[in-house]
Amino acid sequence: MAQVAQGDDNACRLLVQRHLNQLVGLAMRMTGNRSEAEDIAQESFVRLWKQSHDWQAKAKISTWLYRVAHNLAIDAIRQKERQKVSVNDQTEISENTTSTQRNQDHMLHQQDITRQVEAAISHLPERQRAAITLVHHRDMSNKEAAHVMDISVDALESLLARGRRSLKKALVESRADLLGATS
Amino acid sequence: MPHSNLSSEDRDKFTFLLDCYGAYTHHWPEENRDWALNLIEQYPEVKIVREQALELDQLLDQSSAEPDSAHLMNSILSQAPQKKSQEEKTRQKELRQGLLSQLWPYEGVWRPLSALTTAGIFGILLGTTSPDLLYQQEITEVESAYLEFSLGDSFSNSFPEGEID
């Protein structure tokens, strides 16, 4: 981080490369909107640059970034009073994540699975979406994820359990088809 | 039968662990991991429960939530802290030296600086000591004038133009 504060181009580039896609992914999961998610990720980095001179060594950069992005996403959601992701946004998510896989049958099937999973995730409340993304997709420990979301570990576990239960229920009907394609 | 020994408490705890964190062992909290792995080793029914829970994790893996956002890279990096280039440092140094040389075009800047410093110290010392001397002198002159005026025999001589009633 000291290198970032001193304006080391390589250190900044490495940091952005390591976290950018993941931050956009988290914000997109929460807001359901790609351009909004990109704005959130950019703003998170801008805040990191500003903070770099006063950075405390004990803080973990990834956790800090995720926390800022999470809070910005919550603000954006509250501002728009958005409860559910629109159908258009769901389509956007699927297209963006699988845009390079369109011409082969197997890839089409893969796209279908991703779309169904994304659709199921997008129907969860935003805090459950965030909890599952942080723990499952970002491999965060329960304490780290709870810190990012500014909640207790018990509250996080409650969100995770409810979220996973809802996903299981939503995906159970097409489970055989989906799992057949993944194998 | 080993699975008959599995307590309902352990079963509930393990089920809750899977409900929260799924079946991937690296997602489990560290404090529960060894306990859960021992349970899987000991009881086949626990192993089956975990394999069933694995299905959801595999489905979730299909969606990584990491969209390619490389096009944002330049925009973000353009706002990053900038390093002062060597050229800029040299230019600033030259500018400072240029200003100095304008003020003192001769060699050995330390000479006028030390002369100025000495003069300054001398001035400060003089300034802090001389007001006391002047003040004391003034007081002494005034006091002696009063004494002479009030106690002296030549009172009337001090007013040569007339008498006082």
mmCIF file of C-alpha atoms in Angstrom:
data_model
loop_
_atom_site.group_PDB
_atom_site.id
_atom_site.type_symbol
_atom_site.label_atom_id
_atom_site.label_comp_id
_atom_site.label_asym_id
_atom_site.label_seq_id
_atom_site.Cartn_x
_atom_site.Cartn_y
_atom_site.Cartn_z
ATOM 1 C CA MET A 1 0.000 0.000 0.000
ATOM 2 C CA ALA A 2 2.952 2.295 0.659
ATOM 3 C CA GLN A 3 3.951 1.769 -2.966
ATOM 4 C CA VAL A 4 0.466 2.792 -4.080
ATOM 5 C CA ALA A 5 0.674 5.959 -1.975
ATOM 6 C CA GLN A 6 4.016 6.782 -3.597
ATOM 7 C CA GLY A 7 2.389 6.489 -6.994
ATOM 8 C CA ASP A 8 3.937 3.209 -8.092
ATOM 9 C CA ASP A 9 2.185 2.425 -11.369
ATOM 10 C CA ASN A 10 2.792 -1.307 -11.170
ATOM 11 C CA ALA A 11 1.461 -1.590 -7.631
ATOM 12 C CA CYS A 12 -1.710 0.295 -8.586
ATOM 13 C CA ARG A 13 -2.193 -1.776 -11.722
ATOM 14 C CA LEU A 14 -1.699 -5.032 -9.841
ATOM 15 C CA LEU A 15 -4.206 -4.007 -7.213
ATOM 16 C CA VAL A 16 -6.835 -3.086 -9.783
ATOM 17 C CA GLN A 17 -6.221 -6.246 -11.807
ATOM 18 C CA ARG A 18 -6.623 -8.406 -8.728
ATOM 19 C CA HIS A 19 -9.849 -6.897 -7.429
ATOM 20 C CA LEU A 20 -11.681 -5.070 -10.210
ATOM 21 C CA ASN A 21 -13.724 -7.904 -11.706
ATOM 22 C CA GLN A 22 -14.601 -9.276 -8.308
ATOM 23 C CA LEU A 23 -15.787 -5.911 -7.073
ATOM 24 C CA VAL A 24 -17.894 -5.339 -10.166
ATOM 25 C CA GLY A 25 -19.282 -8.855 -9.693
ATOM 26 C CA LEU A 26 -20.284 -8.204 -6.103
ATOM 27 C CA ALA A 27 -21.831 -4.830 -6.910
ATOM 28 C CA MET A 28 -23.663 -6.305 -9.883
ATOM 29 C CA ARG A 29 -25.021 -9.095 -7.724
ATOM 30 C CA MET A 30 -26.313 -6.561 -5.280
ATOM 31 C CA THR A 31 -27.661 -3.878 -7.591
ATOM 32 C CA GLY A 32 -28.503 -6.051 -10.590
ATOM 33 C CA ASN A 33 -27.184 -3.383 -12.912
ATOM 34 C CA ARG A 34 -23.883 -3.566 -14.756
ATOM 35 C CA SER A 35 -23.199 0.123 -15.299
ATOM 36 C CA GLU A 36 -24.124 0.936 -11.727
ATOM 37 C CA ALA A 37 -21.813 -1.836 -10.561
ATOM 38 C CA GLU A 38 -18.957 -0.431 -12.635
ATOM 39 C CA ASP A 39 -19.495 3.019 -11.131
ATOM 40 C CA ILE A 40 -19.405 1.488 -7.652
ATOM 41 C CA ALA A 41 -16.170 -0.386 -8.364
ATOM 42 C CA GLN A 42 -14.539 2.757 -9.760
ATOM 43 C CA GLU A 43 -15.641 4.824 -6.803
ATOM 44 C CA SER A 44 -14.268 2.178 -4.430
ATOM 45 C CA PHE A 45 -10.828 2.438 -6.027
ATOM 46 C CA VAL A 46 -10.919 6.237 -6.041
ATOM 47 C CA ARG A 47 -11.594 6.142 -2.305
ATOM 48 C CA LEU A 48 -8.743 3.701 -1.862
ATOM 49 C CA TRP A 49 -6.370 6.054 -3.704
ATOM 50 C CA LYS A 50 -7.435 8.907 -1.431
ATOM 51 C CA GLN A 51 -6.989 6.745 1.639
ATOM 52 C CA SER A 52 -3.607 5.374 0.579
ATOM 53 C CA HIS A 53 -1.548 8.104 2.308
ATOM 54 C CA ASP A 54 -3.180 7.456 5.678
ATOM 55 C CA TRP A 55 -3.396 3.681 5.291
ATOM 56 C CA GLN A 56 -3.105 1.653 8.479
ATOM 57 C CA ALA A 57 -0.975 -1.442 8.038
ATOM 58 C CA LYS A 58 -3.361 -3.694 9.940
ATOM 59 C CA ALA A 59 -6.189 -3.155 7.447
ATOM 60 C CA LYS A 60 -6.633 -5.716 4.665
ATOM 61 C CA ILE A 61 -7.036 -4.068 1.281
ATOM 62 C CA SER A 62 -9.507 -6.573 -0.163
ATOM 63 C CA THR A 63 -11.751 -6.423 2.899
ATOM 64 C CA TRP A 64 -11.639 -2.635 2.852
ATOM 65 C CA LEU A 65 -12.523 -2.510 -0.840
ATOM 66 C CA TYR A 66 -15.360 -4.982 -0.484
ATOM 67 C CA ARG A 67 -16.741 -3.073 2.464
ATOM 68 C CA VAL A 68 -16.754 0.211 0.554
ATOM 69 C CA ALA A 69 -18.301 -1.436 -2.529
ATOM 70 C CA HIS A 70 -20.905 -3.176 -0.372
ATOM 71 C CA ASN A 71 -21.876 0.083 1.325
ATOM 72 C CA LEU A 72 -22.025 1.951 -1.972
ATOM 73 C CA ALA A 73 -24.230 -0.780 -3.419
ATOM 74 C CA ILE A 74 -26.538 -0.614 -0.400
ATOM 75 C CA ASP A 75 -26.735 3.168 -0.842
ATOM 76 C CA ALA A 76 -27.565 2.771 -4.524
ATOM 77 C CA ILE A 77 -30.235 0.200 -3.748
ATOM 78 C CA ARG A 78 -31.802 2.349 -1.064
ATOM 79 C CA GLN A 79 -31.673 5.386 -3.280
ATOM 80 C CA LYS A 80 -33.640 3.696 -5.990
ATOM 81 C CA GLU A 81 -35.744 1.647 -3.612
ATOM 82 C CA ARG A 82 -35.056 -1.282 -5.799
ATOM 83 C CA GLN A 83 -36.242 -4.561 -4.341
ATOM 84 C CA LYS A 84 -36.022 -6.845 -7.311
ATOM 85 C CA VAL A 85 -33.894 -7.074 -10.394
ATOM 86 C CA SER A 86 -35.742 -6.348 -13.592
ATOM 87 C CA VAL A 87 -35.959 -8.950 -16.311
ATOM 88 C CA ASN A 88 -33.714 -6.869 -18.568
ATOM 89 C CA ASP A 89 -30.963 -6.730 -15.991
ATOM 90 C CA GLN A 90 -31.111 -10.468 -15.461
ATOM 91 C CA THR A 91 -30.617 -10.966 -19.151
ATOM 92 C CA GLU A 92 -27.743 -8.518 -19.063
ATOM 93 C CA ILE A 93 -26.018 -10.483 -16.306
ATOM 94 C CA SER A 94 -26.265 -13.742 -18.236
ATOM 95 C CA GLU A 95 -25.091 -12.216 -21.459
ATOM 96 C CA ASN A 96 -22.117 -10.564 -19.856
ATOM 97 C CA THR A 97 -20.926 -13.636 -18.042
ATOM 98 C CA THR A 98 -21.207 -15.932 -21.026
ATOM 99 C CA SER A 99 -20.695 -13.710 -24.035
ATOM 100 C CA THR A 100 -17.796 -15.736 -25.377
ATOM 101 C CA GLN A 101 -19.552 -19.091 -25.258
ATOM 102 C CA ARG A 102 -22.405 -18.747 -27.695
ATOM 103 C CA ASN A 103 -21.524 -20.889 -30.686
ATOM 104 C CA GLN A 104 -21.246 -24.342 -29.253
ATOM 105 C CA ASP A 105 -24.035 -26.559 -27.987
ATOM 106 C CA HIS A 106 -22.277 -27.380 -24.786
ATOM 107 C CA MET A 107 -21.555 -23.755 -24.185
ATOM 108 C CA LEU A 108 -25.160 -22.875 -24.864
ATOM 109 C CA HIS A 109 -26.206 -25.327 -22.248
ATOM 110 C CA GLN A 110 -23.665 -23.894 -19.886
ATOM 111 C CA GLN A 111 -25.111 -20.474 -20.557
ATOM 112 C CA ASP A 112 -28.527 -21.786 -19.706
ATOM 113 C CA ILE A 113 -27.310 -23.097 -16.382
ATOM 114 C CA THR A 114 -25.609 -19.825 -15.555
ATOM 115 C CA ARG A 115 -28.720 -17.911 -16.479
ATOM 116 C CA GLN A 116 -30.882 -20.063 -14.242
ATOM 117 C CA VAL A 117 -28.484 -19.823 -11.331
ATOM 118 C CA GLU A 118 -28.110 -16.078 -11.754
ATOM 119 C CA ALA A 119 -31.866 -15.685 -11.988
ATOM 120 C CA ALA A 120 -32.318 -17.674 -8.788
ATOM 121 C CA ILE A 121 -29.655 -15.598 -7.004
ATOM 122 C CA SER A 122 -31.128 -12.339 -8.257
ATOM 123 C CA HIS A 123 -34.457 -13.161 -6.660
ATOM 124 C CA LEU A 124 -32.874 -13.307 -3.203
ATOM 125 C CA PRO A 125 -32.932 -10.229 -0.964
ATOM 126 C CA GLU A 126 -29.797 -8.147 -1.524
ATOM 127 C CA ARG A 127 -28.194 -8.979 1.823
ATOM 128 C CA GLN A 128 -28.543 -12.698 1.204
ATOM 129 C CA ARG A 129 -27.054 -12.192 -2.252
ATOM 130 C CA ALA A 130 -24.136 -10.312 -0.775
ATOM 131 C CA ALA A 131 -23.534 -12.903 1.951
ATOM 132 C CA ILE A 132 -23.512 -15.812 -0.515
ATOM 133 C CA THR A 133 -21.279 -13.933 -2.954
ATOM 134 C CA LEU A 134 -18.741 -13.045 -0.288
ATOM 135 C CA VAL A 135 -18.547 -16.468 1.325
ATOM 136 C CA HIS A 136 -19.065 -18.782 -1.639
ATOM 137 C CA HIS A 137 -17.654 -16.828 -4.575
ATOM 138 C CA ARG A 138 -15.009 -14.753 -2.817
ATOM 139 C CA ASP A 139 -13.976 -17.460 -0.335
ATOM 140 C CA MET A 140 -14.125 -15.059 2.594
ATOM 141 C CA SER A 141 -14.119 -16.365 6.133
ATOM 142 C CA ASN A 142 -17.272 -15.808 8.156
ATOM 143 C CA LYS A 143 -15.595 -13.103 10.256
ATOM 144 C CA GLU A 144 -14.284 -11.257 7.223
ATOM 145 C CA ALA A 145 -17.637 -11.358 5.414
ATOM 146 C CA ALA A 146 -19.442 -10.225 8.565
ATOM 147 C CA HIS A 147 -16.980 -7.330 8.834
ATOM 148 C CA VAL A 148 -17.587 -6.329 5.221
ATOM 149 C CA MET A 149 -21.339 -6.343 5.777
ATOM 150 C CA ASP A 150 -21.024 -4.732 9.201
ATOM 151 C CA ILE A 151 -23.052 -7.450 10.900
ATOM 152 C CA SER A 152 -22.390 -10.191 13.460
ATOM 153 C CA VAL A 153 -21.301 -13.692 12.461
ATOM 154 C CA ASP A 154 -24.640 -14.989 13.736
ATOM 155 C CA ALA A 155 -26.489 -12.576 11.482
ATOM 156 C CA LEU A 156 -24.306 -13.595 8.559
ATOM 157 C CA GLU A 157 -25.019 -17.271 9.177
ATOM 158 C CA SER A 158 -28.719 -16.536 9.281
ATOM 159 C CA LEU A 159 -28.504 -14.735 5.914
ATOM 160 C CA LEU A 160 -26.448 -17.559 4.415
ATOM 161 C CA ALA A 161 -28.763 -20.306 5.649
ATOM 162 C CA ARG A 162 -31.902 -18.537 4.415
ATOM 163 C CA GLY A 163 -30.281 -17.670 1.106
ATOM 164 C CA ARG A 164 -29.007 -21.148 0.408
ATOM 165 C CA ARG A 165 -32.324 -22.664 1.396
ATOM 166 C CA SER A 166 -34.149 -20.389 -1.050
ATOM 167 C CA LEU A 167 -31.674 -21.201 -3.809
ATOM 168 C CA LYS A 168 -32.049 -24.901 -3.197
ATOM 169 C CA LYS A 169 -35.792 -24.571 -3.463
ATOM 170 C CA ALA A 170 -35.613 -22.435 -6.599
ATOM 171 C CA LEU A 171 -33.198 -24.732 -8.387
ATOM 172 C CA VAL A 172 -34.571 -28.068 -7.222
ATOM 173 C CA GLU A 173 -37.031 -28.419 -10.114
ATOM 174 C CA SER A 174 -34.346 -28.233 -12.744
ATOM 175 C CA ARG A 175 -31.670 -29.826 -10.586
ATOM 176 C CA ALA A 176 -31.332 -33.075 -12.543
ATOM 177 C CA ASP A 177 -31.046 -31.192 -15.817
ATOM 178 C CA LEU A 178 -28.584 -28.688 -14.434
ATOM 179 C CA LEU A 179 -26.359 -31.212 -12.719
ATOM 180 C CA GLY A 180 -26.394 -33.432 -15.774
ATOM 181 C CA ALA A 181 -24.935 -30.576 -17.741
ATOM 182 C CA THR A 182 -22.266 -29.762 -15.206
ATOM 183 C CA SER A 183 -20.842 -33.289 -15.098
ATOM 184 C CA MET B 1 -23.356 -49.524 13.708
ATOM 185 C CA PRO B 2 -21.443 -46.294 13.734
ATOM 186 C CA HIS B 3 -24.223 -44.044 12.412
ATOM 187 C CA SER B 4 -26.535 -45.053 15.228
ATOM 188 C CA ASN B 5 -24.129 -43.302 17.606
ATOM 189 C CA LEU B 6 -24.462 -39.948 15.869
ATOM 190 C CA SER B 7 -26.141 -37.671 18.345
ATOM 191 C CA SER B 8 -29.011 -35.474 17.288
ATOM 192 C CA GLU B 9 -26.996 -32.505 18.516
ATOM 193 C CA ASP B 10 -24.116 -33.350 16.163
ATOM 194 C CA ARG B 11 -26.518 -34.008 13.316
ATOM 195 C CA ASP B 12 -28.240 -30.638 13.794
ATOM 196 C CA LYS B 13 -24.948 -28.817 14.139
ATOM 197 C CA PHE B 14 -23.575 -30.414 10.976
ATOM 198 C CA THR B 15 -26.762 -29.684 9.039
ATOM 199 C CA PHE B 16 -26.613 -26.055 10.137
ATOM 200 C CA LEU B 17 -22.967 -25.883 9.018
ATOM 201 C CA LEU B 18 -23.959 -27.130 5.551
ATOM 202 C CA ASP B 19 -26.960 -24.795 5.428
ATOM 203 C CA CYS B 20 -24.734 -21.809 6.098
ATOM 204 C CA TYR B 21 -21.451 -22.570 4.413
ATOM 205 C CA GLY B 22 -22.226 -25.361 1.959
ATOM 206 C CA ALA B 23 -20.219 -28.517 1.434
ATOM 207 C CA TYR B 24 -16.811 -27.108 0.525
ATOM 208 C CA THR B 25 -14.583 -27.697 3.512
ATOM 209 C CA HIS B 26 -12.524 -24.551 2.886
ATOM 210 C CA HIS B 27 -15.659 -22.457 3.417
ATOM 211 C CA TRP B 28 -16.272 -23.900 6.857
ATOM 212 C CA PRO B 29 -15.216 -21.843 9.870
ATOM 213 C CA GLU B 30 -11.802 -22.956 11.125
ATOM 214 C CA GLU B 31 -13.085 -23.682 14.591
ATOM 215 C CA ASN B 32 -15.581 -26.248 13.233
ATOM 216 C CA ARG B 33 -13.572 -27.746 10.398
ATOM 217 C CA ASP B 34 -11.716 -30.507 12.252
ATOM 218 C CA TRP B 35 -14.812 -31.502 14.134
ATOM 219 C CA ALA B 36 -16.851 -31.730 10.900
ATOM 220 C CA LEU B 37 -14.146 -33.685 9.040
ATOM 221 C CA ASN B 38 -13.955 -36.183 11.890
ATOM 222 C CA LEU B 39 -17.697 -36.583 11.748
ATOM 223 C CA ILE B 40 -17.558 -37.323 8.005
ATOM 224 C CA GLU B 41 -14.872 -39.927 8.574
ATOM 225 C CA GLN B 42 -16.756 -41.568 11.360
ATOM 226 C CA TYR B 43 -20.306 -41.614 10.030
ATOM 227 C CA PRO B 44 -21.302 -42.603 6.477
ATOM 228 C CA GLU B 45 -24.669 -40.880 6.790
ATOM 229 C CA VAL B 46 -22.877 -37.570 7.419
ATOM 230 C CA LYS B 47 -20.825 -38.172 4.302
ATOM 231 C CA ILE B 48 -24.015 -38.693 2.282
ATOM 232 C CA VAL B 49 -25.563 -35.526 3.665
ATOM 233 C CA ARG B 50 -22.454 -33.590 2.658
ATOM 234 C CA GLU B 51 -22.488 -35.055 -0.884
ATOM 235 C CA GLN B 52 -26.094 -33.993 -1.265
ATOM 236 C CA ALA B 53 -25.209 -30.470 -0.168
ATOM 237 C CA LEU B 54 -22.374 -30.417 -2.691
ATOM 238 C CA GLU B 55 -24.891 -30.157 -5.533
ATOM 239 C CA LEU B 56 -25.837 -26.599 -4.668
ATOM 240 C CA ASP B 57 -22.197 -25.529 -4.401
ATOM 241 C CA GLN B 58 -21.487 -26.948 -7.847
ATOM 242 C CA LEU B 59 -24.426 -25.038 -9.261
ATOM 243 C CA LEU B 60 -23.263 -21.836 -7.615
ATOM 244 C CA ASP B 61 -19.850 -22.374 -9.176
ATOM 245 C CA GLN B 62 -21.474 -22.010 -12.573
ATOM 246 C CA SER B 63 -21.895 -18.350 -11.850
ATOM 247 C CA SER B 64 -18.617 -16.771 -10.864
ATOM 248 C CA ALA B 65 -19.894 -13.183 -10.701
ATOM 249 C CA GLU B 66 -16.652 -11.834 -12.114
ATOM 250 C CA PRO B 67 -17.570 -9.948 -15.276
ATOM 251 C CA ASP B 68 -14.658 -8.810 -17.393
ATOM 252 C CA SER B 69 -14.233 -5.137 -16.589
ATOM 253 C CA ALA B 70 -10.788 -4.516 -18.047
ATOM 254 C CA HIS B 71 -12.110 -1.499 -19.957
ATOM 255 C CA LEU B 72 -12.353 0.358 -16.636
ATOM 256 C CA MET B 73 -8.673 -0.140 -15.883
ATOM 257 C CA ASN B 74 -7.333 3.026 -17.525
ATOM 258 C CA SER B 75 -10.011 5.228 -16.065
ATOM 259 C CA ILE B 76 -9.304 3.953 -12.541
ATOM 260 C CA LEU B 77 -5.528 4.133 -12.902
ATOM 261 C CA SER B 78 -5.706 7.693 -14.211
ATOM 262 C CA GLN B 79 -7.041 8.732 -10.808
ATOM 263 C CA ALA B 80 -4.379 6.834 -8.847
ATOM 264 C CA PRO B 81 -1.683 8.708 -6.900
ATOM 265 C CA GLN B 82 1.011 9.955 -9.292
ATOM 266 C CA LYS B 83 4.705 9.461 -8.725
ATOM 267 C CA LYS B 84 6.913 12.568 -9.038
ATOM 268 C CA SER B 85 9.143 11.870 -11.987
ATOM 269 C CA GLN B 86 12.910 12.295 -11.857
ATOM 270 C CA GLU B 87 12.658 15.100 -14.412
ATOM 271 C CA GLU B 88 10.193 16.959 -12.242
ATOM 272 C CA LYS B 89 12.447 16.578 -9.193
ATOM 273 C CA THR B 90 15.439 17.888 -11.160
ATOM 274 C CA ARG B 91 13.390 20.809 -12.458
ATOM 275 C CA GLN B 92 12.304 21.775 -8.941
ATOM 276 C CA LYS B 93 15.901 21.580 -7.708
ATOM 277 C CA GLU B 94 17.071 23.781 -10.581
ATOM 278 C CA LEU B 95 14.320 26.280 -9.843
ATOM 279 C CA ARG B 96 15.384 26.516 -6.189
ATOM 280 C CA GLN B 97 19.025 26.938 -7.193
ATOM 281 C CA GLY B 98 18.047 29.589 -9.759
ATOM 282 C CA LEU B 99 16.238 31.651 -7.123
ATOM 283 C CA LEU B 100 19.243 31.438 -4.790
ATOM 284 C CA SER B 101 21.666 32.463 -7.494
ATOM 285 C CA GLN B 102 19.514 35.479 -8.314
ATOM 286 C CA LEU B 103 19.645 36.612 -4.677
ATOM 287 C CA TRP B 104 23.409 35.933 -4.290
ATOM 288 C CA PRO B 105 25.225 35.603 -7.605
ATOM 289 C CA TYR B 106 28.628 34.994 -5.923
ATOM 290 C CA GLU B 107 30.007 31.778 -4.553
ATOM 291 C CA GLY B 108 29.795 30.806 -0.885
ATOM 292 C CA VAL B 109 26.240 31.541 0.200
ATOM 293 C CA TRP B 110 27.218 30.662 3.794
ATOM 294 C CA ARG B 111 29.179 33.906 4.213
ATOM 295 C CA PRO B 112 26.291 36.379 3.853
ATOM 296 C CA LEU B 113 24.060 33.963 5.726
ATOM 297 C CA SER B 114 26.428 33.748 8.725
ATOM 298 C CA ALA B 115 26.881 37.534 8.707
ATOM 299 C CA LEU B 116 23.136 38.013 8.724
ATOM 300 C CA THR B 117 22.732 35.490 11.535
ATOM 301 C CA THR B 118 25.416 37.173 13.686
ATOM 302 C CA ALA B 119 23.892 40.583 13.134
ATOM 303 C CA GLY B 120 20.479 39.213 14.007
ATOM 304 C CA ILE B 121 21.687 37.635 17.258
ATOM 305 C CA PHE B 122 23.487 40.817 18.248
ATOM 306 C CA GLY B 123 20.375 42.880 17.532
ATOM 307 C CA ILE B 124 18.190 40.591 19.602
ATOM 308 C CA LEU B 125 20.596 40.738 22.545
ATOM 309 C CA LEU B 126 20.798 44.484 22.369
ATOM 310 C CA GLY B 127 17.064 44.802 22.031
ATOM 311 C CA THR B 128 16.348 42.691 25.073
ATOM 312 C CA THR B 129 18.891 44.352 27.395
ATOM 313 C CA SER B 130 18.893 48.054 26.545
ATOM 314 C CA PRO B 131 15.200 48.890 27.342
ATOM 315 C CA ASP B 132 15.840 48.028 31.039
ATOM 316 C CA LEU B 133 18.764 50.442 31.238
ATOM 317 C CA LEU B 134 16.783 53.259 29.658
ATOM 318 C CA TYR B 135 13.778 52.572 31.857
ATOM 319 C CA GLN B 136 15.866 52.547 35.045
ATOM 320 C CA GLN B 137 17.622 55.739 34.012
ATOM 321 C CA GLU B 138 14.327 57.520 33.390
ATOM 322 C CA ILE B 139 12.918 56.438 36.760
ATOM 323 C CA THR B 140 16.005 57.659 38.618
ATOM 324 C CA GLU B 141 15.897 61.080 36.969
ATOM 325 C CA VAL B 142 12.181 61.569 37.702
ATOM 326 C CA GLU B 143 12.532 60.400 41.317
ATOM 327 C CA SER B 144 15.433 62.765 42.004
ATOM 328 C CA ALA B 145 13.502 65.660 40.451
ATOM 329 C CA TYR B 146 10.508 64.974 42.718
ATOM 330 C CA LEU B 147 12.706 64.770 45.807
ATOM 331 C CA GLU B 148 14.436 67.978 44.925
ATOM 332 C CA PHE B 149 11.134 69.681 44.285
ATOM 333 C CA SER B 150 9.373 68.614 47.513
ATOM 334 C CA LEU B 151 12.156 68.602 50.052
ATOM 335 C CA GLY B 152 14.622 71.123 48.770
ATOM 336 C CA ASP B 153 15.187 74.585 50.365
ATOM 337 C CA SER B 154 15.140 76.265 47.049
ATOM 338 C CA PHE B 155 11.394 75.714 46.698
ATOM 339 C CA SER B 156 10.644 79.326 45.943
ATOM 340 C CA ASN B 157 13.541 79.444 43.573
ATOM 341 C CA SER B 158 11.811 76.958 41.450
ATOM 342 C CA PHE B 159 9.049 79.453 40.794
ATOM 343 C CA PRO B 160 10.862 82.669 40.006
ATOM 344 C CA GLU B 161 7.819 84.327 38.475
ATOM 345 C CA GLY B 162 5.732 84.685 41.704
ATOM 346 C CA GLU B 163 4.707 83.339 45.103
ATOM 347 C CA ILE B 164 2.317 80.543 45.808
ATOM 348 C CA ASP B 165 -0.516 81.076 48.341
#
